Structure formats: structure tokens, C-alpha cells
Amino acid sequence: YVQGAVTLGDEATDATVIAGPATLDVTVSVAGAATFTDSVTLGDETTDTVTISGPTTSTDALTVGGSASFLAAVTAATTLTVTGATTLNGATSMTGTVDLGDEATDTVTIAGTTTVTDALTVVGAAYVQGAVTLGDEATDATVIAGPATLDVTVSVAGAATFTDSVTLGDETTDTVTISGPTTSTDALTVGGSASFLAAVTAATTLTVTGATTLNGATSMTGTVDLGDEATDTVTIAGTTTVTDALTVVGAAYVQGAVT
């Protein structure tokens, strides 16, 4: 038993070797480098606190059996493997490739606001439950290469270009409403009924293969052909006023009074 101060070695070249177990119940201060060539246990109770104030370099695996708090920067030169839950309370920067999840059944949940300053590639399904802003500049382009299913209301504040087939509604009970002026530079095909609540201008031929009902006043300023076959029947049920010449090249049957 030594009750006073003990100095082991007085030269930098001195070596102190302790071959057996050593139990130190007081504070130990090492002014120079210390090398431990075997297993080292720091603390033997769950209430013990181990504090390392200076830079620490581990040339081999570092295994932490319980929780660990890092109050400064931590650099891992090789793979960092964490088998339990990890909580990062501060800003985290990952400068290389980052994989979140390695199985198709894994779920990655991001609770806060996420800003992606470069390309974002999603090779599988993605579920977004909150508001999504795609692009913040007029020159930004958002490209969706595959099918996109949107089950909620979609608002587009600027111009939108669809370069392939576009399906609006997939049920006969769906209603598609277009509030502003609509210009179609190519053919417009309507498979069911269509209601136009404002003026419709057709710069080229309008072809309707089914029945057409016009409930309001209709003005046709160019040449009008009613029927294109000799067997066609054109029936006008109401009063008809012709302000110019009327030419009939075939037979005409008038069942009422003619003035």
C-alpha cells in the first residue's frame, strides 16, 4: 500500500510495465502518451461516465454497447454500422453516397422539411403526405418519365406541358372542368358527352360521329353542309328564316305554310 505520491520513471525513455490487473480507485492523470496493449474497460457500472476531452483516433473497430454522445465532430474513414436506433439532434452532413434502407420492406421517414439542391432519383414507390414544391424558378423543369397517379387536387400555377397521352378521369362519373381558354393544336376526341359553357372556336373541320344537341343560339358564318348522303334526312322542327337566297339542288318537302 502506498499512501503518498508515486512517480514511476523520470525520463522520457523510461518504461513502466504492470503485468497483472491494476485497480485504481482515484483519479489518474497521464501527462504523456499512454499505450494499452490489451483490453481496456472504462467504467464498470451503467451510471459511470467516461469523458474524452481531446481528439480520439481509433485504428480498429469501435463498439459501443449503450448510448453514446458526441459533442464535437466525428469522422469515420471507413464504414459506420449502427444496428440500433440512431438519433441525430443537430445538423448532419453526408458528403458521399447515402443509402437509406437496404431492403424493399424498409421504410424511411423524414419528419421535417427536406431541401434537395441537386437531382433526386427514386427507383421505387414514394409516398409524400404533405405539400410538395417542385421547382422555384420559371426556368426549372420537372420531368416525370413514368405513369403518375394523383389522388388529390393538383394545382398548376404556371404553364404545364404534357408530351404524351394524358387521361383526365378514369370513371364515367368523373367530371373534368377547364375554367380558362383552351387551345388544341391537334385533334380533340371526346368519347362521351361534352358540355361547353362558353364559346367554342374550331379553326379547322369539326367532325361529330354521334348525335349533337345545340340548346342555344348557333351561328355558322361559312358554308354549311347538312348531310352528305342522298339518304340523309335533315329535319328542322322550329321556324326557319332565310335572309338570303335559298338553293335546293334536290327534292324538298314542305309540310307547313311557306311565305
mmCIF file of N, CA and C in Angstrom, residues 26-160:
data_model
loop_
_atom_site.group_PDB
_atom_site.id
_atom_site.type_symbol
_atom_site.label_atom_id
_atom_site.label_comp_id
_atom_site.label_asym_id
_atom_site.label_seq_id
_atom_site.Cartn_x
_atom_site.Cartn_y
_atom_site.Cartn_z
ATOM 1 N N VAL A 26 -8.822 6.091 -7.575
ATOM 2 C CA VAL A 26 -8.738 7.550 -7.543
ATOM 3 C C VAL A 26 -8.520 8.060 -8.962
ATOM 4 N N THR A 27 -8.447 9.376 -9.076
ATOM 5 C CA THR A 27 -8.207 9.992 -10.373
ATOM 6 C C THR A 27 -6.797 9.695 -10.845
ATOM 7 N N VAL A 28 -6.674 9.324 -12.125
ATOM 8 C CA VAL A 28 -5.371 9.030 -12.713
ATOM 9 C C VAL A 28 -5.107 10.065 -13.797
ATOM 10 N N SER A 29 -3.984 10.752 -13.702
ATOM 11 C CA SER A 29 -3.594 11.743 -14.701
ATOM 12 C C SER A 29 -2.356 11.253 -15.423
ATOM 13 N N VAL A 30 -2.401 11.248 -16.738
ATOM 14 C CA VAL A 30 -1.260 10.850 -17.558
ATOM 15 C C VAL A 30 -0.852 12.063 -18.373
ATOM 16 N N ALA A 31 0.363 12.570 -18.125
ATOM 17 C CA ALA A 31 0.809 13.792 -18.800
ATOM 18 C C ALA A 31 1.320 13.515 -20.204
ATOM 19 N N GLY A 32 1.750 12.311 -20.475
ATOM 20 C CA GLY A 32 2.273 11.990 -21.797
ATOM 21 C C GLY A 32 1.427 10.933 -22.476
ATOM 22 N N ALA A 33 2.034 10.301 -23.477
ATOM 23 C CA ALA A 33 1.317 9.262 -24.207
ATOM 24 C C ALA A 33 1.196 8.013 -23.356
ATOM 25 N N ALA A 34 0.060 7.326 -23.470
ATOM 26 C CA ALA A 34 -0.160 6.070 -22.748
ATOM 27 C C ALA A 34 -0.603 5.020 -23.752
ATOM 28 N N THR A 35 0.010 3.840 -23.680
ATOM 29 C CA THR A 35 -0.314 2.751 -24.597
ATOM 30 C C THR A 35 -0.847 1.568 -23.803
ATOM 31 N N PHE A 36 -2.031 1.087 -24.185
ATOM 32 C CA PHE A 36 -2.629 -0.094 -23.568
ATOM 33 C C PHE A 36 -2.673 -1.177 -24.641
ATOM 34 N N THR A 37 -1.955 -2.273 -24.413
ATOM 35 C CA THR A 37 -1.800 -3.299 -25.454
ATOM 36 C C THR A 37 -2.849 -4.398 -25.367
ATOM 37 N N ASP A 38 -3.730 -4.343 -24.380
ATOM 38 C CA ASP A 38 -4.743 -5.387 -24.237
ATOM 39 C C ASP A 38 -6.108 -4.720 -24.065
ATOM 40 N N SER A 39 -7.075 -5.513 -23.653
ATOM 41 C CA SER A 39 -8.425 -4.978 -23.466
ATOM 42 C C SER A 39 -8.436 -3.910 -22.387
ATOM 43 N N VAL A 40 -9.216 -2.851 -22.632
ATOM 44 C CA VAL A 40 -9.338 -1.754 -21.680
ATOM 45 C C VAL A 40 -10.818 -1.540 -21.397
ATOM 46 N N THR A 41 -11.197 -1.557 -20.148
ATOM 47 C CA THR A 41 -12.576 -1.295 -19.741
ATOM 48 C C THR A 41 -12.622 0.033 -19.014
ATOM 49 N N LEU A 42 -13.415 0.952 -19.536
ATOM 50 C CA LEU A 42 -13.565 2.265 -18.915
ATOM 51 C C LEU A 42 -14.952 2.314 -18.278
ATOM 52 N N GLY A 43 -14.984 2.199 -16.970
ATOM 53 C CA GLY A 43 -16.253 2.173 -16.257
ATOM 54 C C GLY A 43 -16.803 0.766 -16.158
ATOM 55 N N ASP A 44 -17.363 0.425 -14.987
ATOM 56 C CA ASP A 44 -17.929 -0.913 -14.802
ATOM 57 C C ASP A 44 -19.375 -0.875 -14.327
ATOM 58 N N GLU A 45 -19.972 0.308 -14.312
ATOM 59 C CA GLU A 45 -21.366 0.460 -13.925
ATOM 60 C C GLU A 45 -22.093 1.283 -14.995
ATOM 61 N N THR A 46 -23.394 1.042 -15.119
ATOM 62 C CA THR A 46 -24.165 1.794 -16.118
ATOM 63 C C THR A 46 -24.257 3.273 -15.769
ATOM 64 N N THR A 47 -23.977 3.607 -14.503
ATOM 65 C CA THR A 47 -24.023 5.019 -14.097
ATOM 66 C C THR A 47 -22.687 5.723 -14.300
ATOM 67 N N ASP A 48 -21.644 4.988 -14.676
ATOM 68 C CA ASP A 48 -20.335 5.602 -14.893
ATOM 69 C C ASP A 48 -20.364 6.476 -16.143
ATOM 70 N N THR A 49 -19.602 7.554 -16.102
ATOM 71 C CA THR A 49 -19.455 8.452 -17.250
ATOM 72 C C THR A 49 -17.998 8.480 -17.662
ATOM 73 N N VAL A 50 -17.746 8.232 -18.934
ATOM 74 C CA VAL A 50 -16.388 8.282 -19.477
ATOM 75 C C VAL A 50 -16.315 9.492 -20.392
ATOM 76 N N THR A 51 -15.446 10.427 -20.093
ATOM 77 C CA THR A 51 -15.308 11.659 -20.862
ATOM 78 C C THR A 51 -13.933 11.704 -21.497
ATOM 79 N N ILE A 52 -13.885 11.877 -22.802
ATOM 80 C CA ILE A 52 -12.626 12.010 -23.542
ATOM 81 C C ILE A 52 -12.611 13.419 -24.114
ATOM 82 N N SER A 53 -11.703 14.255 -23.632
ATOM 83 C CA SER A 53 -11.720 15.676 -23.988
ATOM 84 C C SER A 53 -10.970 15.981 -25.275
ATOM 85 N N GLY A 54 -9.955 15.239 -25.592
ATOM 86 C CA GLY A 54 -9.138 15.557 -26.756
ATOM 87 C C GLY A 54 -9.519 14.739 -27.973
ATOM 88 N N PRO A 55 -8.825 14.970 -29.091
ATOM 89 C CA PRO A 55 -9.078 14.178 -30.301
ATOM 90 C C PRO A 55 -8.811 12.696 -30.049
ATOM 91 N N THR A 56 -9.670 11.847 -30.580
ATOM 92 C CA THR A 56 -9.539 10.404 -30.385
ATOM 93 C C THR A 56 -9.503 9.723 -31.742
ATOM 94 N N THR A 57 -8.494 8.892 -31.965
ATOM 95 C CA THR A 57 -8.357 8.163 -33.227
ATOM 96 C C THR A 57 -8.413 6.673 -32.932
ATOM 97 N N SER A 58 -9.331 5.977 -33.613
ATOM 98 C CA SER A 58 -9.450 4.529 -33.459
ATOM 99 C C SER A 58 -9.040 3.882 -34.769
ATOM 100 N N THR A 59 -7.960 3.077 -34.723
ATOM 101 C CA THR A 59 -7.472 2.435 -35.948
ATOM 102 C C THR A 59 -8.174 1.112 -36.217
ATOM 103 N N ASP A 60 -9.017 0.677 -35.290
ATOM 104 C CA ASP A 60 -9.753 -0.575 -35.470
ATOM 105 C C ASP A 60 -11.223 -0.321 -35.134
ATOM 106 N N ALA A 61 -11.981 -1.374 -35.005
ATOM 107 C CA ALA A 61 -13.411 -1.243 -34.751
ATOM 108 C C ALA A 61 -13.670 -0.627 -33.386
ATOM 109 N N LEU A 62 -14.698 0.229 -33.320
ATOM 110 C CA LEU A 62 -15.152 0.819 -32.068
ATOM 111 C C LEU A 62 -16.572 0.331 -31.818
ATOM 112 N N THR A 63 -16.770 -0.383 -30.743
ATOM 113 C CA THR A 63 -18.082 -0.943 -30.418
ATOM 114 C C THR A 63 -18.621 -0.270 -29.172
ATOM 115 N N VAL A 64 -19.828 0.273 -29.272
ATOM 116 C CA VAL A 64 -20.481 0.935 -28.145
ATOM 117 C C VAL A 64 -21.708 0.119 -27.786
ATOM 118 N N GLY A 65 -21.731 -0.444 -26.575
ATOM 119 C CA GLY A 65 -22.846 -1.296 -26.170
ATOM 120 C C GLY A 65 -24.054 -0.524 -25.698
ATOM 121 N N GLY A 66 -23.885 0.711 -25.314
ATOM 122 C CA GLY A 66 -25.000 1.532 -24.853
ATOM 123 C C GLY A 66 -25.076 2.813 -25.643
ATOM 124 N N SER A 67 -25.720 3.819 -25.057
ATOM 125 C CA SER A 67 -25.835 5.098 -25.745
ATOM 126 C C SER A 67 -24.506 5.833 -25.715
ATOM 127 N N ALA A 68 -24.275 6.665 -26.745
ATOM 128 C CA ALA A 68 -23.040 7.445 -26.841
ATOM 129 C C ALA A 68 -23.385 8.855 -27.280
ATOM 130 N N SER A 69 -22.770 9.832 -26.663
ATOM 131 C CA SER A 69 -22.969 11.233 -27.019
ATOM 132 C C SER A 69 -21.655 11.801 -27.518
ATOM 133 N N PHE A 70 -21.683 12.385 -28.723
ATOM 134 C CA PHE A 70 -20.500 13.010 -29.310
ATOM 135 C C PHE A 70 -20.764 14.508 -29.352
ATOM 136 N N LEU A 71 -19.968 15.261 -28.617
ATOM 137 C CA LEU A 71 -20.183 16.702 -28.502
ATOM 138 C C LEU A 71 -19.402 17.495 -29.537
ATOM 139 N N ALA A 72 -18.602 16.833 -30.340
ATOM 140 C CA ALA A 72 -17.833 17.509 -31.391
ATOM 141 C C ALA A 72 -17.938 16.680 -32.667
ATOM 142 N N ALA A 73 -17.187 17.088 -33.673
ATOM 143 C CA ALA A 73 -17.239 16.403 -34.963
ATOM 144 C C ALA A 73 -16.702 14.985 -34.846
ATOM 145 N N VAL A 74 -17.336 14.063 -35.568
ATOM 146 C CA VAL A 74 -16.902 12.667 -35.611
ATOM 147 C C VAL A 74 -16.635 12.312 -37.065
ATOM 148 N N THR A 75 -15.446 11.791 -37.349
ATOM 149 C CA THR A 75 -15.071 11.408 -38.709
ATOM 150 C C THR A 75 -14.842 9.910 -38.755
ATOM 151 N N ALA A 76 -15.537 9.240 -39.666
ATOM 152 C CA ALA A 76 -15.358 7.797 -39.851
ATOM 153 C C ALA A 76 -14.734 7.574 -41.220
ATOM 154 N N ALA A 77 -13.508 7.064 -41.245
ATOM 155 C CA ALA A 77 -12.799 6.864 -42.513
ATOM 156 C C ALA A 77 -13.298 5.634 -43.254
ATOM 157 N N THR A 78 -13.957 4.722 -42.548
ATOM 158 C CA THR A 78 -14.492 3.514 -43.176
ATOM 159 C C THR A 78 -15.987 3.430 -42.870
ATOM 160 N N THR A 79 -16.542 2.248 -43.042
ATOM 161 C CA THR A 79 -17.980 2.069 -42.880
ATOM 162 C C THR A 79 -18.402 2.228 -41.423
ATOM 163 N N LEU A 80 -19.502 2.952 -41.210
ATOM 164 C CA LEU A 80 -20.102 3.090 -39.887
ATOM 165 C C LEU A 80 -21.361 2.232 -39.855
ATOM 166 N N THR A 81 -21.379 1.242 -38.988
ATOM 167 C CA THR A 81 -22.512 0.323 -38.894
ATOM 168 C C THR A 81 -23.204 0.517 -37.555
ATOM 169 N N VAL A 82 -24.489 0.827 -37.605
ATOM 170 C CA VAL A 82 -25.285 1.013 -36.391
ATOM 171 C C VAL A 82 -26.453 0.045 -36.465
ATOM 172 N N THR A 83 -26.539 -0.886 -35.531
ATOM 173 C CA THR A 83 -27.595 -1.900 -35.565
ATOM 174 C C THR A 83 -28.847 -1.457 -34.821
ATOM 175 N N GLY A 84 -28.761 -0.434 -34.019
ATOM 176 C CA GLY A 84 -29.920 0.053 -33.285
ATOM 177 C C GLY A 84 -30.395 1.390 -33.819
ATOM 178 N N ALA A 85 -31.325 1.994 -33.093
ATOM 179 C CA ALA A 85 -31.851 3.296 -33.490
ATOM 180 C C ALA A 85 -30.792 4.369 -33.297
ATOM 181 N N THR A 86 -30.751 5.340 -34.222
ATOM 182 C CA THR A 86 -29.788 6.433 -34.158
ATOM 183 C C THR A 86 -30.540 7.755 -34.154
ATOM 184 N N THR A 87 -30.228 8.613 -33.216
ATOM 185 C CA THR A 87 -30.851 9.929 -33.126
ATOM 186 C C THR A 87 -29.783 10.988 -33.323
ATOM 187 N N LEU A 88 -29.961 11.844 -34.322
ATOM 188 C CA LEU A 88 -29.028 12.933 -34.608
ATOM 189 C C LEU A 88 -29.768 14.236 -34.344
ATOM 190 N N ASN A 89 -29.383 14.941 -33.295
ATOM 191 C CA ASN A 89 -30.122 16.130 -32.876
ATOM 192 C C ASN A 89 -29.668 17.403 -33.576
ATOM 193 N N GLY A 90 -28.508 17.401 -34.150
ATOM 194 C CA GLY A 90 -28.001 18.598 -34.807
ATOM 195 C C GLY A 90 -27.946 18.426 -36.311
ATOM 196 N N ALA A 91 -27.339 19.401 -36.978
ATOM 197 C CA ALA A 91 -27.181 19.318 -38.429
ATOM 198 C C ALA A 91 -26.239 18.172 -38.777
ATOM 199 N N THR A 92 -26.568 17.444 -39.827
ATOM 200 C CA THR A 92 -25.765 16.301 -40.255
ATOM 201 C C THR A 92 -25.429 16.449 -41.729
ATOM 202 N N SER A 93 -24.156 16.355 -42.061
ATOM 203 C CA SER A 93 -23.714 16.448 -43.458
ATOM 204 C C SER A 93 -23.147 15.112 -43.894
ATOM 205 N N MET A 94 -23.648 14.612 -45.009
ATOM 206 C CA MET A 94 -23.145 13.369 -45.593
ATOM 207 C C MET A 94 -22.677 13.702 -47.003
ATOM 208 N N THR A 95 -21.364 13.659 -47.212
ATOM 209 C CA THR A 95 -20.791 14.167 -48.456
ATOM 210 C C THR A 95 -20.649 13.103 -49.536
ATOM 211 N N GLY A 96 -20.817 11.867 -49.215
ATOM 212 C CA GLY A 96 -20.708 10.802 -50.212
ATOM 213 C C GLY A 96 -22.063 10.212 -50.528
ATOM 214 N N THR A 97 -22.036 9.045 -51.131
ATOM 215 C CA THR A 97 -23.277 8.339 -51.431
ATOM 216 C C THR A 97 -23.954 7.907 -50.134
ATOM 217 N N VAL A 98 -25.255 8.138 -50.034
ATOM 218 C CA VAL A 98 -26.014 7.800 -48.834
ATOM 219 C C VAL A 98 -27.129 6.837 -49.221
ATOM 220 N N ASP A 99 -27.153 5.673 -48.582
ATOM 221 C CA ASP A 99 -28.221 4.698 -48.783
ATOM 222 C C ASP A 99 -29.071 4.668 -47.522
ATOM 223 N N LEU A 100 -30.355 4.924 -47.684
ATOM 224 C CA LEU A 100 -31.289 4.857 -46.565
ATOM 225 C C LEU A 100 -32.174 3.637 -46.773
ATOM 226 N N GLY A 101 -31.887 2.582 -46.035
ATOM 227 C CA GLY A 101 -32.620 1.333 -46.213
ATOM 228 C C GLY A 101 -31.949 0.460 -47.252
ATOM 229 N N ASP A 102 -31.901 -0.859 -46.980
ATOM 230 C CA ASP A 102 -31.290 -1.792 -47.934
ATOM 231 C C ASP A 102 -32.225 -2.937 -48.303
ATOM 232 N N GLU A 103 -33.479 -2.864 -47.872
ATOM 233 C CA GLU A 103 -34.464 -3.882 -48.202
ATOM 234 C C GLU A 103 -35.724 -3.212 -48.742
ATOM 235 N N ALA A 104 -36.459 -3.950 -49.592
ATOM 236 C CA ALA A 104 -37.687 -3.401 -50.168
ATOM 237 C C ALA A 104 -38.736 -3.119 -49.101
ATOM 238 N N THR A 105 -38.628 -3.803 -47.959
ATOM 239 C CA THR A 105 -39.597 -3.611 -46.879
ATOM 240 C C THR A 105 -39.218 -2.483 -45.929
ATOM 241 N N ASP A 106 -38.040 -1.895 -46.112
ATOM 242 C CA ASP A 106 -37.614 -0.805 -45.235
ATOM 243 C C ASP A 106 -38.454 0.446 -45.483
ATOM 244 N N THR A 107 -38.690 1.196 -44.439
ATOM 245 C CA THR A 107 -39.410 2.464 -44.536
ATOM 246 C C THR A 107 -38.504 3.580 -44.043
ATOM 247 N N VAL A 108 -38.343 4.619 -44.860
ATOM 248 C CA VAL A 108 -37.544 5.786 -44.485
ATOM 249 C C VAL A 108 -38.510 6.945 -44.268
ATOM 250 N N THR A 109 -38.544 7.478 -43.068
ATOM 251 C CA THR A 109 -39.466 8.554 -42.717
ATOM 252 C C THR A 109 -38.678 9.816 -42.421
ATOM 253 N N ILE A 110 -39.022 10.904 -43.114
ATOM 254 C CA ILE A 110 -38.384 12.201 -42.896
ATOM 255 C C ILE A 110 -39.471 13.133 -42.373
ATOM 256 N N ALA A 111 -39.364 13.528 -41.107
ATOM 257 C CA ALA A 111 -40.441 14.274 -40.461
ATOM 258 C C ALA A 111 -40.368 15.774 -40.737
ATOM 259 N N GLY A 112 -39.209 16.300 -40.991
ATOM 260 C CA GLY A 112 -39.060 17.742 -41.172
ATOM 261 C C GLY A 112 -39.018 18.139 -42.635
ATOM 262 N N THR A 113 -38.789 19.424 -42.857
ATOM 263 C CA THR A 113 -38.672 19.952 -44.213
ATOM 264 C C THR A 113 -37.401 19.431 -44.862
ATOM 265 N N THR A 114 -37.510 19.006 -46.107
ATOM 266 C CA THR A 114 -36.373 18.440 -46.831
ATOM 267 C C THR A 114 -36.090 19.285 -48.068
ATOM 268 N N THR A 115 -34.865 19.722 -48.214
ATOM 269 C CA THR A 115 -34.447 20.508 -49.375
ATOM 270 C C THR A 115 -33.400 19.722 -50.142
ATOM 271 N N VAL A 116 -33.662 19.488 -51.416
ATOM 272 C CA VAL A 116 -32.732 18.763 -52.281
ATOM 273 C C VAL A 116 -32.192 19.754 -53.297
ATOM 274 N N THR A 117 -30.887 20.031 -53.233
ATOM 275 C CA THR A 117 -30.293 21.043 -54.103
ATOM 276 C C THR A 117 -29.813 20.466 -55.429
ATOM 277 N N ASP A 118 -29.846 19.155 -55.573
ATOM 278 C CA ASP A 118 -29.425 18.529 -56.826
ATOM 279 C C ASP A 118 -30.480 17.506 -57.236
ATOM 280 N N ALA A 119 -30.121 16.636 -58.141
ATOM 281 C CA ALA A 119 -31.086 15.668 -58.652
ATOM 282 C C ALA A 119 -31.522 14.699 -57.561
ATOM 283 N N LEU A 120 -32.803 14.343 -57.582
ATOM 284 C CA LEU A 120 -33.362 13.340 -56.670
ATOM 285 C C LEU A 120 -33.910 12.201 -57.520
ATOM 286 N N THR A 121 -33.351 11.019 -57.331
ATOM 287 C CA THR A 121 -33.772 9.857 -58.108
ATOM 288 C C THR A 121 -34.433 8.853 -57.177
ATOM 289 N N VAL A 122 -35.659 8.479 -57.496
ATOM 290 C CA VAL A 122 -36.399 7.488 -56.713
ATOM 291 C C VAL A 122 -36.690 6.314 -57.630
ATOM 292 N N VAL A 123 -36.107 5.155 -57.334
ATOM 293 C CA VAL A 123 -36.262 3.992 -58.219
ATOM 294 C C VAL A 123 -37.475 3.155 -57.835
ATOM 295 N N GLY A 124 -38.058 3.401 -56.683
ATOM 296 C CA GLY A 124 -39.250 2.666 -56.267
ATOM 297 C C GLY A 124 -40.390 3.619 -55.976
ATOM 298 N N ALA A 125 -41.390 3.115 -55.275
ATOM 299 C CA ALA A 125 -42.544 3.934 -54.925
ATOM 300 C C ALA A 125 -42.167 4.963 -53.871
ATOM 301 N N ALA A 126 -42.771 6.148 -53.966
ATOM 302 C CA ALA A 126 -42.541 7.214 -52.992
ATOM 303 C C ALA A 126 -43.894 7.768 -52.560
ATOM 304 N N TYR A 127 -44.072 7.932 -51.267
ATOM 305 C CA TYR A 127 -45.316 8.459 -50.721
ATOM 306 C C TYR A 127 -45.015 9.786 -50.035
ATOM 307 N N VAL A 128 -45.697 10.825 -50.475
ATOM 308 C CA VAL A 128 -45.499 12.155 -49.900
ATOM 309 C C VAL A 128 -46.837 12.593 -49.322
ATOM 310 N N GLN A 129 -46.900 12.809 -48.012
ATOM 311 C CA GLN A 129 -48.165 13.105 -47.360
ATOM 312 C C GLN A 129 -48.405 14.600 -47.161
ATOM 313 N N GLY A 130 -47.414 15.414 -47.357
ATOM 314 C CA GLY A 130 -47.573 16.849 -47.163
ATOM 315 C C GLY A 130 -47.434 17.603 -48.470
ATOM 316 N N ALA A 131 -47.299 18.917 -48.351
ATOM 317 C CA ALA A 131 -47.155 19.760 -49.533
ATOM 318 C C ALA A 131 -45.818 19.496 -50.209
ATOM 319 N N VAL A 132 -45.827 19.537 -51.542
ATOM 320 C CA VAL A 132 -44.619 19.299 -52.330
ATOM 321 C C VAL A 132 -44.450 20.447 -53.314
ATOM 322 N N THR A 133 -43.296 21.064 -53.309
ATOM 323 C CA THR A 133 -42.973 22.122 -54.265
ATOM 324 C C THR A 133 -41.890 21.611 -55.194
ATOM 325 N N LEU A 134 -42.185 21.578 -56.479
ATOM 326 C CA LEU A 134 -41.232 21.111 -57.481
ATOM 327 C C LEU A 134 -40.768 22.314 -58.297
ATOM 328 N N GLY A 135 -39.574 22.785 -58.001
ATOM 329 C CA GLY A 135 -39.028 23.932 -58.716
ATOM 330 C C GLY A 135 -39.467 25.239 -58.086
ATOM 331 N N ASP A 136 -38.551 26.214 -58.056
ATOM 332 C CA ASP A 136 -38.876 27.541 -57.536
ATOM 333 C C ASP A 136 -38.489 28.649 -58.508
ATOM 334 N N GLU A 137 -38.113 28.290 -59.712
ATOM 335 C CA GLU A 137 -37.759 29.262 -60.738
ATOM 336 C C GLU A 137 -38.542 28.954 -62.014
ATOM 337 N N ALA A 138 -38.807 29.993 -62.808
ATOM 338 C CA ALA A 138 -39.558 29.797 -64.051
ATOM 339 C C ALA A 138 -38.808 28.913 -65.035
ATOM 340 N N THR A 139 -37.486 28.836 -64.892
ATOM 341 C CA THR A 139 -36.680 28.025 -65.812
ATOM 342 C C THR A 139 -36.553 26.576 -65.350
ATOM 343 N N ASP A 140 -37.049 26.254 -64.159
ATOM 344 C CA ASP A 140 -36.955 24.880 -63.664
ATOM 345 C C ASP A 140 -37.862 23.961 -64.476
ATOM 346 N N ALA A 141 -37.389 22.754 -64.703
ATOM 347 C CA ALA A 141 -38.174 21.751 -65.427
ATOM 348 C C ALA A 141 -38.356 20.531 -64.536
ATOM 349 N N THR A 142 -39.582 20.060 -64.435
ATOM 350 C CA THR A 142 -39.892 18.841 -63.692
ATOM 351 C C THR A 142 -40.308 17.780 -64.694
ATOM 352 N N VAL A 143 -39.565 16.685 -64.738
ATOM 353 C CA VAL A 143 -39.803 15.629 -65.722
ATOM 354 C C VAL A 143 -40.247 14.375 -64.984
ATOM 355 N N ILE A 144 -41.402 13.849 -65.360
ATOM 356 C CA ILE A 144 -41.910 12.587 -64.824
ATOM 357 C C ILE A 144 -41.950 11.609 -65.986
ATOM 358 N N ALA A 145 -41.049 10.629 -65.963
ATOM 359 C CA ALA A 145 -40.895 9.739 -67.114
ATOM 360 C C ALA A 145 -41.928 8.618 -67.128
ATOM 361 N N GLY A 146 -42.380 8.182 -65.986
ATOM 362 C CA GLY A 146 -43.322 7.072 -65.912
ATOM 363 C C GLY A 146 -44.715 7.542 -65.567
ATOM 364 N N PRO A 147 -45.647 6.600 -65.419
ATOM 365 C CA PRO A 147 -47.022 6.961 -65.047
ATOM 366 C C PRO A 147 -47.052 7.634 -63.680
ATOM 367 N N ALA A 148 -47.920 8.626 -63.540
ATOM 368 C CA ALA A 148 -48.078 9.333 -62.270
ATOM 369 C C ALA A 148 -49.549 9.311 -61.894
ATOM 370 N N THR A 149 -49.854 8.847 -60.703
ATOM 371 C CA THR A 149 -51.227 8.786 -60.217
ATOM 372 C C THR A 149 -51.381 9.789 -59.088
ATOM 373 N N LEU A 150 -52.298 10.741 -59.251
ATOM 374 C CA LEU A 150 -52.527 11.786 -58.262
ATOM 375 C C LEU A 150 -53.964 11.650 -57.774
ATOM 376 N N ASP A 151 -54.137 11.273 -56.513
ATOM 377 C CA ASP A 151 -55.465 11.017 -55.964
ATOM 378 C C ASP A 151 -56.085 12.250 -55.317
ATOM 379 N N VAL A 152 -55.400 13.372 -55.370
ATOM 380 C CA VAL A 152 -55.916 14.590 -54.751
ATOM 381 C C VAL A 152 -55.912 15.712 -55.781
ATOM 382 N N THR A 153 -56.371 16.880 -55.360
ATOM 383 C CA THR A 153 -56.416 18.036 -56.245
ATOM 384 C C THR A 153 -55.004 18.497 -56.593
ATOM 385 N N VAL A 154 -54.793 18.793 -57.867
ATOM 386 C CA VAL A 154 -53.497 19.271 -58.343
ATOM 387 C C VAL A 154 -53.684 20.676 -58.904
ATOM 388 N N SER A 155 -52.927 21.621 -58.383
ATOM 389 C CA SER A 155 -52.993 23.000 -58.861
ATOM 390 C C SER A 155 -51.682 23.351 -59.547
ATOM 391 N N VAL A 156 -51.785 23.838 -60.774
ATOM 392 C CA VAL A 156 -50.610 24.255 -61.542
ATOM 393 C C VAL A 156 -50.732 25.747 -61.786
ATOM 394 N N ALA A 157 -49.837 26.532 -61.184
ATOM 395 C CA ALA A 157 -49.938 27.983 -61.277
ATOM 396 C C ALA A 157 -49.372 28.516 -62.591
ATOM 397 N N GLY A 158 -48.497 27.772 -63.226
ATOM 398 C CA GLY A 158 -47.892 28.215 -64.479
ATOM 399 C C GLY A 158 -48.251 27.292 -65.624
ATOM 400 N N ALA A 159 -47.496 27.415 -66.703
ATOM 401 C CA ALA A 159 -47.747 26.576 -67.871
ATOM 402 C C ALA A 159 -47.326 25.144 -67.584
ATOM 403 N N ALA A 160 -48.084 24.199 -68.134
ATOM 404 C CA ALA A 160 -47.766 22.776 -67.992
ATOM 405 C C ALA A 160 -47.775 22.142 -69.375
#
